[in-house]
Amino acid sequence: MAETGPLGGRLLVMYYRTHHDGGRYRSPLALTARHTGLTDLVVGTVRLDTGGVVSLNSALPGAPGPAPMWVDLAALREQGVRVLALLGGRRSFARLDHGFRTNYPPLKAFLRHYRLDGLDLRVPEPMSAGVTERLVDRLRADFGADFVISFAPTAAELSGGGTPSALYYDRLYWSRGDEVDRFHVRMNGGGRDRTAAYERIVARGVIPPGKLVFSAPTSLSGSDDETLAGDELKTAVAGLLRRCPGFGGVAGWAYWEYVDALADPTDEPWRWAQEMGAVLGLGAGRARWR
C-alpha cells in the first residue's frame, strides 16, 4: 500500500485535465510555488485507443504539445507531490475487459515511461468487477506497494442500496480493499447535502474514512444556489474533520477550471487548493483554519 499524506493521512488532491487553452500551455507548478500543501496531482484523461495507442485528452502523450507538461510533472514529483494518471472512458475499460492481454501492456508502458506514481480509475457503468479486480492485481504486482491505486466513484455508488453500481463497489472493496489505497468520492449534485452524503458512506462501515477523499468541483460554472462553494465549502470540510476521525482529505475537480469560472479571472488557479490546504492543516495558510 502506498503511503498517505501528512498530518494523519490527510490528502489534498487536484485533478489536472486542462493542459492547454488556445495554444497557451497551462502549467501546474504554481501548486507548489504557492505552498498549497498539495499531496497528489491526477493528470487526465488517459484513454486506451485502438492499435495499442494510449492517448491523453485525445492527443498522443509523446507529441510536442504536452512535452512541457511532462517536464513540469517531473519537477512536482521531485518536490514530493505524487503524480497519478486518470484512466477513463467506456471504451478503455471495454478494451481491457475484452482484450486484457493486448491492451494492458501499452498502459503499463505508459505508466513506466512517465514514471507515474499511481492510477486513478473512473469506471463507467455498468462494468464487470472481474476486469477491475484483474487490473488492480496486475498494477500491484507490476508496480509494487508504493504505487497508488484509487477509484473515483460518485457518492451514490458508495451509498449501498442494491443498485448495480453499489453492488460493484461493495464487491470490489471486499475482494480488493487491501490493495485499493483510496476512493475520490465525487460529490456532484446534492447541494448542501454533500457532507451528509459523505458521512452516510462513513457510517456504513464498509470503507474506512481514511480511504474516502471528499471530491468537489472547483468551478461554479452552471451551478445553482444549492452548490457548496467558497467559505461554505471550507466550513463544511472543517466540520468533516471534526466529526470524522481519520478524514481522508479533499480533491478538487479541476485545476484551472476554478479560474475559468470566475467573472473576472485573475490567473490564480492555485487559490482553491491553497484555501483547501489551509482547512486541512497543510501548506502556508494552515494557521488560519486550525
PDB file of C-alpha atoms in Angstrom:
ATOM      1  CA  MET A   1       0.000   0.000   0.000  1.00  0.00           C
ATOM      2  CA  ALA A   2       1.164   3.484  -0.819  1.00  0.00           C
ATOM      3  CA  GLU A   3       1.792   5.988   1.947  1.00  0.00           C
ATOM      4  CA  THR A   4      -0.897   8.583   2.556  1.00  0.00           C
ATOM      5  CA  GLY A   5      -0.464  12.294   3.143  1.00  0.00           C
ATOM      6  CA  PRO A   6       0.925  14.089   6.202  1.00  0.00           C
ATOM      7  CA  LEU A   7      -0.944  15.006   9.379  1.00  0.00           C
ATOM      8  CA  GLY A   8      -2.804  11.795   9.975  1.00  0.00           C
ATOM      9  CA  GLY A   9      -3.073  10.867   6.309  1.00  0.00           C
ATOM     10  CA  ARG A  10      -4.988  13.910   5.049  1.00  0.00           C
ATOM     11  CA  LEU A  11      -4.676  14.334   1.317  1.00  0.00           C
ATOM     12  CA  LEU A  12      -5.014  17.385  -0.896  1.00  0.00           C
ATOM     13  CA  VAL A  13      -5.611  16.133  -4.421  1.00  0.00           C
ATOM     14  CA  MET A  14      -6.082  18.203  -7.568  1.00  0.00           C
ATOM     15  CA  TYR A  15      -7.261  16.925 -10.919  1.00  0.00           C
ATOM     16  CA  TYR A  16      -5.399  18.447 -13.857  1.00  0.00           C
ATOM     17  CA  ARG A  17      -7.108  17.967 -17.203  1.00  0.00           C
ATOM     18  CA  THR A  18      -6.913  21.385 -18.913  1.00  0.00           C
ATOM     19  CA  HIS A  19      -3.337  21.457 -20.161  1.00  0.00           C
ATOM     20  CA  HIS A  20      -3.721  23.969 -22.981  1.00  0.00           C
ATOM     21  CA  ASP A  21      -6.069  26.816 -23.788  1.00  0.00           C
ATOM     22  CA  GLY A  22      -5.994  28.327 -27.247  1.00  0.00           C
ATOM     23  CA  GLY A  23      -2.404  27.221 -27.714  1.00  0.00           C
ATOM     24  CA  ARG A  24      -1.316  28.544 -24.315  1.00  0.00           C
ATOM     25  CA  TYR A  25       0.224  25.946 -22.030  1.00  0.00           C
ATOM     26  CA  ARG A  26      -1.244  25.850 -18.529  1.00  0.00           C
ATOM     27  CA  SER A  27       1.425  24.783 -16.056  1.00  0.00           C
ATOM     28  CA  PRO A  28       0.664  23.166 -12.679  1.00  0.00           C
ATOM     29  CA  LEU A  29       3.860  24.424 -11.000  1.00  0.00           C
ATOM     30  CA  ALA A  30       2.121  27.196  -9.048  1.00  0.00           C
ATOM     31  CA  LEU A  31       0.519  24.493  -6.902  1.00  0.00           C
ATOM     32  CA  THR A  32       3.847  24.028  -5.137  1.00  0.00           C
ATOM     33  CA  ALA A  33       5.275  27.518  -5.667  1.00  0.00           C
ATOM     34  CA  ARG A  34       2.303  28.905  -3.727  1.00  0.00           C
ATOM     35  CA  HIS A  35       2.737  26.372  -0.895  1.00  0.00           C
ATOM     36  CA  THR A  36      -0.766  24.928  -1.185  1.00  0.00           C
ATOM     37  CA  GLY A  37       0.141  21.713   0.605  1.00  0.00           C
ATOM     38  CA  LEU A  38      -0.738  19.627  -2.459  1.00  0.00           C
ATOM     39  CA  THR A  39      -0.069  15.922  -1.964  1.00  0.00           C
ATOM     40  CA  ASP A  40      -1.322  14.478  -5.267  1.00  0.00           C
ATOM     41  CA  LEU A  41      -1.946  15.659  -8.837  1.00  0.00           C
ATOM     42  CA  VAL A  42      -4.137  13.496 -11.090  1.00  0.00           C
ATOM     43  CA  VAL A  43      -3.481  14.016 -14.806  1.00  0.00           C
ATOM     44  CA  GLY A  44      -6.281  13.168 -17.192  1.00  0.00           C
ATOM     45  CA  THR A  45      -7.868  11.892 -19.058  1.00  0.00           C
ATOM     46  CA  VAL A  46      -5.889   8.874 -20.295  1.00  0.00           C
ATOM     47  CA  ARG A  47      -7.708   6.579 -22.719  1.00  0.00           C
ATOM     48  CA  LEU A  48      -6.864   3.278 -24.352  1.00  0.00           C
ATOM     49  CA  ASP A  49      -7.384   3.522 -28.110  1.00  0.00           C
ATOM     50  CA  THR A  50      -7.151   1.048 -30.955  1.00  0.00           C
ATOM     51  CA  GLY A  51      -3.802  -0.284 -32.026  1.00  0.00           C
ATOM     52  CA  GLY A  52      -2.257  -0.132 -28.574  1.00  0.00           C
ATOM     53  CA  VAL A  53      -2.262   3.674 -28.521  1.00  0.00           C
ATOM     54  CA  VAL A  54      -2.551   5.434 -25.161  1.00  0.00           C
ATOM     55  CA  SER A  55      -3.962   8.927 -25.603  1.00  0.00           C
ATOM     56  CA  LEU A  56      -4.155  11.873 -23.252  1.00  0.00           C
ATOM     57  CA  ASN A  57      -7.076  14.216 -23.925  1.00  0.00           C
ATOM     58  CA  SER A  58      -7.225  12.805 -27.470  1.00  0.00           C
ATOM     59  CA  ALA A  59      -3.554  13.603 -28.146  1.00  0.00           C
ATOM     60  CA  LEU A  60      -0.593  11.256 -28.172  1.00  0.00           C
ATOM     61  CA  PRO A  61       1.342  11.754 -24.914  1.00  0.00           C
ATOM     62  CA  GLY A  62       4.646  11.916 -26.796  1.00  0.00           C
ATOM     63  CA  ALA A  63       3.527  14.674 -29.171  1.00  0.00           C
ATOM     64  CA  PRO A  64       5.287  18.088 -28.946  1.00  0.00           C
ATOM     65  CA  GLY A  65       2.248  19.772 -27.403  1.00  0.00           C
ATOM     66  CA  PRO A  66       2.305  18.209 -23.937  1.00  0.00           C
ATOM     67  CA  ALA A  67       6.103  17.903 -23.695  1.00  0.00           C
ATOM     68  CA  PRO A  68       6.493  20.892 -21.286  1.00  0.00           C
ATOM     69  CA  MET A  69       3.824  19.367 -19.084  1.00  0.00           C
ATOM     70  CA  TRP A  70       5.849  16.209 -18.523  1.00  0.00           C
ATOM     71  CA  VAL A  71       8.864  18.302 -17.533  1.00  0.00           C
ATOM     72  CA  ASP A  72       6.732  20.194 -15.007  1.00  0.00           C
ATOM     73  CA  LEU A  73       5.200  16.997 -13.657  1.00  0.00           C
ATOM     74  CA  ALA A  74       8.678  15.584 -13.078  1.00  0.00           C
ATOM     75  CA  ALA A  75       9.534  18.765 -11.161  1.00  0.00           C
ATOM     76  CA  LEU A  76       6.451  18.317  -8.970  1.00  0.00           C
ATOM     77  CA  ARG A  77       7.484  14.753  -8.208  1.00  0.00           C
ATOM     78  CA  GLU A  78      10.921  15.985  -7.132  1.00  0.00           C
ATOM     79  CA  GLN A  79       9.130  18.256  -4.646  1.00  0.00           C
ATOM     80  CA  GLY A  80       7.276  15.318  -3.110  1.00  0.00           C
ATOM     81  CA  VAL A  81       3.969  15.526  -4.976  1.00  0.00           C
ATOM     82  CA  ARG A  82       2.630  12.209  -6.234  1.00  0.00           C
ATOM     83  CA  VAL A  83       1.549  12.337  -9.880  1.00  0.00           C
ATOM     84  CA  LEU A  84      -1.201   9.942 -10.915  1.00  0.00           C
ATOM     85  CA  ALA A  85      -2.901   9.312 -14.254  1.00  0.00           C
ATOM     86  CA  LEU A  86      -6.688   9.255 -14.567  1.00  0.00           C
ATOM     87  CA  LEU A  87      -7.909   6.352 -16.698  1.00  0.00           C
ATOM     88  CA  GLY A  88     -11.388   6.965 -18.065  1.00  0.00           C
ATOM     89  CA  GLY A  89     -13.733   6.307 -20.942  1.00  0.00           C
ATOM     90  CA  ARG A  90     -16.117   3.431 -21.502  1.00  0.00           C
ATOM     91  CA  ARG A  91     -14.052   2.142 -24.405  1.00  0.00           C
ATOM     92  CA  SER A  92     -10.889   1.991 -22.286  1.00  0.00           C
ATOM     93  CA  PHE A  93     -12.448  -0.400 -19.810  1.00  0.00           C
ATOM     94  CA  ALA A  94     -14.267  -2.320 -22.552  1.00  0.00           C
ATOM     95  CA  ARG A  95     -10.931  -2.918 -24.260  1.00  0.00           C
ATOM     96  CA  LEU A  96      -9.440  -4.184 -21.010  1.00  0.00           C
ATOM     97  CA  ASP A  97     -12.495  -6.367 -20.443  1.00  0.00           C
ATOM     98  CA  HIS A  98     -12.395  -7.987 -23.886  1.00  0.00           C
ATOM     99  CA  GLY A  99      -8.667  -7.934 -24.563  1.00  0.00           C
ATOM    100  CA  PHE A 100      -6.670  -7.505 -21.370  1.00  0.00           C
ATOM    101  CA  ARG A 101      -3.526  -9.183 -22.712  1.00  0.00           C
ATOM    102  CA  THR A 102      -3.479  -6.806 -25.680  1.00  0.00           C
ATOM    103  CA  ASN A 103      -4.482  -3.553 -24.006  1.00  0.00           C
ATOM    104  CA  TYR A 104      -2.835  -3.698 -20.582  1.00  0.00           C
ATOM    105  CA  PRO A 105       0.813  -3.728 -21.803  1.00  0.00           C
ATOM    106  CA  PRO A 106       0.547  -0.278 -23.521  1.00  0.00           C
ATOM    107  CA  LEU A 107      -0.953   1.169 -20.332  1.00  0.00           C
ATOM    108  CA  LYS A 108       1.824  -0.379 -18.265  1.00  0.00           C
ATOM    109  CA  ALA A 109       4.450   1.020 -20.646  1.00  0.00           C
ATOM    110  CA  PHE A 110       2.869   4.490 -20.451  1.00  0.00           C
ATOM    111  CA  LEU A 111       2.923   4.476 -16.644  1.00  0.00           C
ATOM    112  CA  ARG A 112       6.542   3.316 -16.581  1.00  0.00           C
ATOM    113  CA  HIS A 113       7.760   5.725 -19.267  1.00  0.00           C
ATOM    114  CA  TYR A 114       6.438   8.794 -17.449  1.00  0.00           C
ATOM    115  CA  ARG A 115       7.316   7.393 -14.014  1.00  0.00           C
ATOM    116  CA  LEU A 116       3.817   7.958 -12.691  1.00  0.00           C
ATOM    117  CA  ASP A 117       3.090   7.273  -9.048  1.00  0.00           C
ATOM    118  CA  GLY A 118      -0.362   5.807  -9.447  1.00  0.00           C
ATOM    119  CA  LEU A 119      -3.534   5.289 -11.446  1.00  0.00           C
ATOM    120  CA  ASP A 120      -6.968   6.721 -10.673  1.00  0.00           C
ATOM    121  CA  LEU A 121      -9.814   4.690 -12.178  1.00  0.00           C
ATOM    122  CA  ARG A 122     -13.040   6.344 -13.264  1.00  0.00           C
ATOM    123  CA  VAL A 123     -15.072   3.247 -14.038  1.00  0.00           C
ATOM    124  CA  PRO A 124     -18.142   3.657 -16.277  1.00  0.00           C
ATOM    125  CA  GLU A 125     -21.429   1.942 -15.505  1.00  0.00           C
ATOM    126  CA  PRO A 126     -22.083  -0.895 -15.963  1.00  0.00           C
ATOM    127  CA  MET A 127     -18.750  -2.697 -15.768  1.00  0.00           C
ATOM    128  CA  SER A 128     -17.656  -6.180 -14.820  1.00  0.00           C
ATOM    129  CA  ALA A 129     -15.957  -6.305 -11.430  1.00  0.00           C
ATOM    130  CA  GLY A 130     -13.691  -9.011 -12.794  1.00  0.00           C
ATOM    131  CA  VAL A 131     -11.767  -6.717 -15.128  1.00  0.00           C
ATOM    132  CA  THR A 132     -11.057  -4.107 -12.452  1.00  0.00           C
ATOM    133  CA  GLU A 133     -10.018  -6.779  -9.959  1.00  0.00           C
ATOM    134  CA  ARG A 134      -7.613  -8.138 -12.549  1.00  0.00           C
ATOM    135  CA  LEU A 135      -6.318  -4.630 -13.270  1.00  0.00           C
ATOM    136  CA  VAL A 136      -5.739  -3.958  -9.564  1.00  0.00           C
ATOM    137  CA  ASP A 137      -3.866  -7.250  -9.222  1.00  0.00           C
ATOM    138  CA  ARG A 138      -1.606  -6.548 -12.199  1.00  0.00           C
ATOM    139  CA  LEU A 139      -0.878  -2.963 -11.177  1.00  0.00           C
ATOM    140  CA  ARG A 140       0.103  -4.060  -7.690  1.00  0.00           C
ATOM    141  CA  ALA A 141       2.264  -6.895  -8.999  1.00  0.00           C
ATOM    142  CA  ASP A 142       3.972  -4.760 -11.652  1.00  0.00           C
ATOM    143  CA  PHE A 143       4.472  -1.508  -9.727  1.00  0.00           C
ATOM    144  CA  GLY A 144       4.742  -2.561  -6.107  1.00  0.00           C
ATOM    145  CA  ALA A 145       3.377  -1.452  -2.761  1.00  0.00           C
ATOM    146  CA  ASP A 146       4.162   2.259  -3.178  1.00  0.00           C
ATOM    147  CA  PHE A 147       2.077   2.633  -6.336  1.00  0.00           C
ATOM    148  CA  VAL A 148      -1.228   4.423  -5.640  1.00  0.00           C
ATOM    149  CA  ILE A 149      -4.393   2.704  -6.849  1.00  0.00           C
ATOM    150  CA  SER A 150      -7.508   4.825  -6.482  1.00  0.00           C
ATOM    151  CA  PHE A 151     -11.070   4.896  -7.787  1.00  0.00           C
ATOM    152  CA  ALA A 152     -13.335   7.868  -8.500  1.00  0.00           C
ATOM    153  CA  PRO A 153     -16.922   6.765  -7.788  1.00  0.00           C
ATOM    154  CA  THR A 154     -19.897   9.009  -7.139  1.00  0.00           C
ATOM    155  CA  ALA A 155     -21.290   9.284  -3.624  1.00  0.00           C
ATOM    156  CA  ALA A 156     -24.365   7.323  -4.723  1.00  0.00           C
ATOM    157  CA  GLU A 157     -22.181   4.428  -5.851  1.00  0.00           C
ATOM    158  CA  LEU A 158     -20.740   4.048  -2.336  1.00  0.00           C
ATOM    159  CA  SER A 159     -24.032   4.535  -0.501  1.00  0.00           C
ATOM    160  CA  GLY A 160     -25.395   0.996  -0.798  1.00  0.00           C
ATOM    161  CA  GLY A 161     -28.987   0.379  -1.770  1.00  0.00           C
ATOM    162  CA  GLY A 162     -28.541  -2.645  -4.004  1.00  0.00           C
ATOM    163  CA  THR A 163     -28.020  -0.821  -7.314  1.00  0.00           C
ATOM    164  CA  PRO A 164     -25.612  -2.457  -9.797  1.00  0.00           C
ATOM    165  CA  SER A 165     -23.002   0.243  -9.169  1.00  0.00           C
ATOM    166  CA  ALA A 166     -23.344  -0.023  -5.387  1.00  0.00           C
ATOM    167  CA  LEU A 167     -23.007  -3.798  -5.508  1.00  0.00           C
ATOM    168  CA  TYR A 168     -19.978  -3.431  -7.789  1.00  0.00           C
ATOM    169  CA  TYR A 169     -18.103  -1.218  -5.335  1.00  0.00           C
ATOM    170  CA  ASP A 170     -19.095  -3.326  -2.334  1.00  0.00           C
ATOM    171  CA  ARG A 171     -17.726  -6.411  -4.075  1.00  0.00           C
ATOM    172  CA  LEU A 172     -14.597  -4.552  -5.171  1.00  0.00           C
ATOM    173  CA  TYR A 173     -13.817  -3.421  -1.646  1.00  0.00           C
ATOM    174  CA  TRP A 174     -14.466  -6.771  -0.028  1.00  0.00           C
ATOM    175  CA  SER A 175     -12.305  -8.564  -2.604  1.00  0.00           C
ATOM    176  CA  ARG A 176      -9.530  -5.991  -3.199  1.00  0.00           C
ATOM    177  CA  GLY A 177      -9.894  -3.415  -0.428  1.00  0.00           C
ATOM    178  CA  ASP A 178      -6.422  -4.080   0.944  1.00  0.00           C
ATOM    179  CA  GLU A 179      -4.928  -3.190  -2.441  1.00  0.00           C
ATOM    180  CA  VAL A 180      -7.014  -0.068  -3.139  1.00  0.00           C
ATOM    181  CA  ASP A 181      -5.450   2.968  -1.483  1.00  0.00           C
ATOM    182  CA  ARG A 182      -8.380   5.353  -1.666  1.00  0.00           C
ATOM    183  CA  PHE A 183     -11.649   6.445  -3.233  1.00  0.00           C
ATOM    184  CA  HIS A 184     -12.022  10.007  -4.544  1.00  0.00           C
ATOM    185  CA  VAL A 185     -15.745  10.277  -3.839  1.00  0.00           C
ATOM    186  CA  ARG A 186     -17.393  12.598  -6.368  1.00  0.00           C
ATOM    187  CA  MET A 187     -19.855  14.823  -4.544  1.00  0.00           C
ATOM    188  CA  ASN A 188     -21.555  16.085  -7.694  1.00  0.00           C
ATOM    189  CA  GLY A 189     -25.043  17.438  -7.120  1.00  0.00           C
ATOM    190  CA  GLY A 190     -26.887  17.296  -3.862  1.00  0.00           C
ATOM    191  CA  GLY A 191     -26.079  20.867  -2.896  1.00  0.00           C
ATOM    192  CA  ARG A 192     -25.566  21.277   0.832  1.00  0.00           C
ATOM    193  CA  ASP A 193     -26.307  17.587   1.373  1.00  0.00           C
ATOM    194  CA  ARG A 194     -22.825  16.665   0.172  1.00  0.00           C
ATOM    195  CA  THR A 195     -21.275  16.467   3.618  1.00  0.00           C
ATOM    196  CA  ALA A 196     -24.219  14.407   4.882  1.00  0.00           C
ATOM    197  CA  ALA A 197     -23.734  12.023   1.947  1.00  0.00           C
ATOM    198  CA  TYR A 198     -20.068  11.603   2.870  1.00  0.00           C
ATOM    199  CA  GLU A 199     -20.962  10.902   6.487  1.00  0.00           C
ATOM    200  CA  ARG A 200     -23.539   8.311   5.447  1.00  0.00           C
ATOM    201  CA  ILE A 201     -20.834   6.478   3.495  1.00  0.00           C
ATOM    202  CA  VAL A 202     -18.584   6.530   6.560  1.00  0.00           C
ATOM    203  CA  ALA A 203     -21.453   5.331   8.767  1.00  0.00           C
ATOM    204  CA  ARG A 204     -21.999   2.276   6.532  1.00  0.00           C
ATOM    205  CA  GLY A 205     -18.703   0.980   7.861  1.00  0.00           C
ATOM    206  CA  VAL A 206     -17.641  -0.681   4.611  1.00  0.00           C
ATOM    207  CA  ILE A 207     -14.783   1.682   3.709  1.00  0.00           C
ATOM    208  CA  PRO A 208     -12.822   3.466   6.472  1.00  0.00           C
ATOM    209  CA  PRO A 209     -12.792   7.293   6.336  1.00  0.00           C
ATOM    210  CA  GLY A 210      -9.039   7.334   5.791  1.00  0.00           C
ATOM    211  CA  LYS A 211      -9.675   5.912   2.321  1.00  0.00           C
ATOM    212  CA  LEU A 212     -12.537   8.286   1.485  1.00  0.00           C
ATOM    213  CA  VAL A 213     -11.447  11.563  -0.125  1.00  0.00           C
ATOM    214  CA  PHE A 214     -14.150  14.242  -0.438  1.00  0.00           C
ATOM    215  CA  SER A 215     -14.057  15.306  -4.110  1.00  0.00           C
ATOM    216  CA  ALA A 216     -15.792  18.564  -5.054  1.00  0.00           C
ATOM    217  CA  PRO A 217     -15.912  20.745  -8.182  1.00  0.00           C
ATOM    218  CA  THR A 218     -13.680  23.806  -8.134  1.00  0.00           C
ATOM    219  CA  SER A 219     -15.811  25.547 -10.749  1.00  0.00           C
ATOM    220  CA  LEU A 220     -19.125  27.267 -10.062  1.00  0.00           C
ATOM    221  CA  SER A 221     -19.978  27.371 -13.751  1.00  0.00           C
ATOM    222  CA  GLY A 222     -23.511  26.169 -14.387  1.00  0.00           C
ATOM    223  CA  SER A 223     -24.246  25.671 -10.694  1.00  0.00           C
ATOM    224  CA  ASP A 224     -27.268  26.795  -8.733  1.00  0.00           C
ATOM    225  CA  ASP A 225     -27.744  28.362  -5.308  1.00  0.00           C
ATOM    226  CA  GLU A 226     -27.520  24.966  -3.654  1.00  0.00           C
ATOM    227  CA  THR A 227     -23.924  24.414  -4.716  1.00  0.00           C
ATOM    228  CA  LEU A 228     -21.395  24.143  -1.930  1.00  0.00           C
ATOM    229  CA  ALA A 229     -18.665  26.676  -2.647  1.00  0.00           C
ATOM    230  CA  GLY A 230     -16.236  29.199  -1.224  1.00  0.00           C
ATOM    231  CA  ASP A 231     -16.344  29.779   2.522  1.00  0.00           C
ATOM    232  CA  GLU A 232     -19.270  27.393   2.814  1.00  0.00           C
ATOM    233  CA  LEU A 233     -17.177  24.558   1.396  1.00  0.00           C
ATOM    234  CA  LYS A 234     -14.308  25.381   3.744  1.00  0.00           C
ATOM    235  CA  THR A 235     -16.667  25.371   6.717  1.00  0.00           C
ATOM    236  CA  ALA A 236     -18.175  22.068   5.596  1.00  0.00           C
ATOM    237  CA  VAL A 237     -14.769  20.404   5.241  1.00  0.00           C
ATOM    238  CA  ALA A 238     -13.704  21.738   8.648  1.00  0.00           C
ATOM    239  CA  GLY A 239     -16.845  20.114  10.058  1.00  0.00           C
ATOM    240  CA  LEU A 240     -15.971  16.783   8.466  1.00  0.00           C
ATOM    241  CA  LEU A 241     -12.521  16.981  10.039  1.00  0.00           C
ATOM    242  CA  ARG A 242     -14.150  17.308  13.463  1.00  0.00           C
ATOM    243  CA  ARG A 243     -16.859  14.690  13.000  1.00  0.00           C
ATOM    244  CA  CYS A 244     -14.986  12.033  11.013  1.00  0.00           C
ATOM    245  CA  PRO A 245     -11.771  10.920  12.733  1.00  0.00           C
ATOM    246  CA  GLY A 246      -9.270   9.856  10.113  1.00  0.00           C
ATOM    247  CA  PHE A 247     -10.908  12.006   7.409  1.00  0.00           C
ATOM    248  CA  GLY A 248      -9.158  11.174   4.135  1.00  0.00           C
ATOM    249  CA  GLY A 249      -8.857  14.633   2.634  1.00  0.00           C
ATOM    250  CA  VAL A 250     -10.158  16.727  -0.250  1.00  0.00           C
ATOM    251  CA  ALA A 251      -9.902  16.511  -4.035  1.00  0.00           C
ATOM    252  CA  GLY A 252     -10.667  19.332  -6.476  1.00  0.00           C
ATOM    253  CA  TRP A 253     -12.112  18.866  -9.967  1.00  0.00           C
ATOM    254  CA  ALA A 254     -10.213  20.546 -11.537  1.00  0.00           C
ATOM    255  CA  TYR A 255      -7.141  22.786 -11.751  1.00  0.00           C
ATOM    256  CA  TRP A 256      -7.622  25.897 -13.953  1.00  0.00           C
ATOM    257  CA  GLU A 257     -11.406  25.389 -14.015  1.00  0.00           C
ATOM    258  CA  TYR A 258     -11.585  27.484 -10.844  1.00  0.00           C
ATOM    259  CA  VAL A 259     -10.198  30.446 -12.795  1.00  0.00           C
ATOM    260  CA  ASP A 260     -12.302  29.731 -15.879  1.00  0.00           C
ATOM    261  CA  ALA A 261     -15.485  30.056 -13.819  1.00  0.00           C
ATOM    262  CA  LEU A 262     -14.668  33.465 -12.349  1.00  0.00           C
ATOM    263  CA  ALA A 263     -16.375  36.557 -13.732  1.00  0.00           C
ATOM    264  CA  ASP A 264     -13.041  38.392 -13.543  1.00  0.00           C
ATOM    265  CA  PRO A 265     -10.287  35.767 -13.861  1.00  0.00           C
ATOM    266  CA  THR A 266      -7.063  36.730 -12.123  1.00  0.00           C
ATOM    267  CA  ASP A 267      -4.951  33.765 -13.218  1.00  0.00           C
ATOM    268  CA  GLU A 268      -4.811  32.330  -9.710  1.00  0.00           C
ATOM    269  CA  PRO A 269      -5.721  28.694 -10.404  1.00  0.00           C
ATOM    270  CA  TRP A 270      -3.857  27.627  -7.262  1.00  0.00           C
ATOM    271  CA  ARG A 271      -6.172  29.621  -4.975  1.00  0.00           C
ATOM    272  CA  TRP A 272      -8.744  26.853  -4.459  1.00  0.00           C
ATOM    273  CA  ALA A 273      -6.030  24.360  -3.494  1.00  0.00           C
ATOM    274  CA  GLN A 274      -4.362  26.874  -1.187  1.00  0.00           C
ATOM    275  CA  GLU A 275      -7.590  27.557   0.698  1.00  0.00           C
ATOM    276  CA  MET A 276      -8.467  23.861   1.000  1.00  0.00           C
ATOM    277  CA  GLY A 277      -4.921  23.167   2.164  1.00  0.00           C
ATOM    278  CA  ALA A 278      -5.380  25.718   4.931  1.00  0.00           C
ATOM    279  CA  VAL A 279      -8.513  23.923   6.123  1.00  0.00           C
ATOM    280  CA  LEU A 280      -6.701  20.584   6.136  1.00  0.00           C
ATOM    281  CA  GLY A 281      -3.722  21.982   8.036  1.00  0.00           C
ATOM    282  CA  LEU A 282      -1.433  21.809   5.008  1.00  0.00           C
ATOM    283  CA  GLY A 283       0.541  24.467   3.183  1.00  0.00           C
ATOM    284  CA  ALA A 284       1.287  28.076   4.025  1.00  0.00           C
ATOM    285  CA  GLY A 285      -2.196  29.065   5.190  1.00  0.00           C
ATOM    286  CA  ARG A 286      -2.797  26.302   7.717  1.00  0.00           C
ATOM    287  CA  ALA A 287      -2.826  28.548  10.802  1.00  0.00           C
ATOM    288  CA  ARG A 288      -5.999  30.295   9.677  1.00  0.00           C
ATOM    289  CA  TRP A 289      -8.137  27.168   9.912  1.00  0.00           C
ATOM    290  CA  ARG A 290      -6.590  25.055  12.654  1.00  0.00           C
TER     291      ARG A 290
END
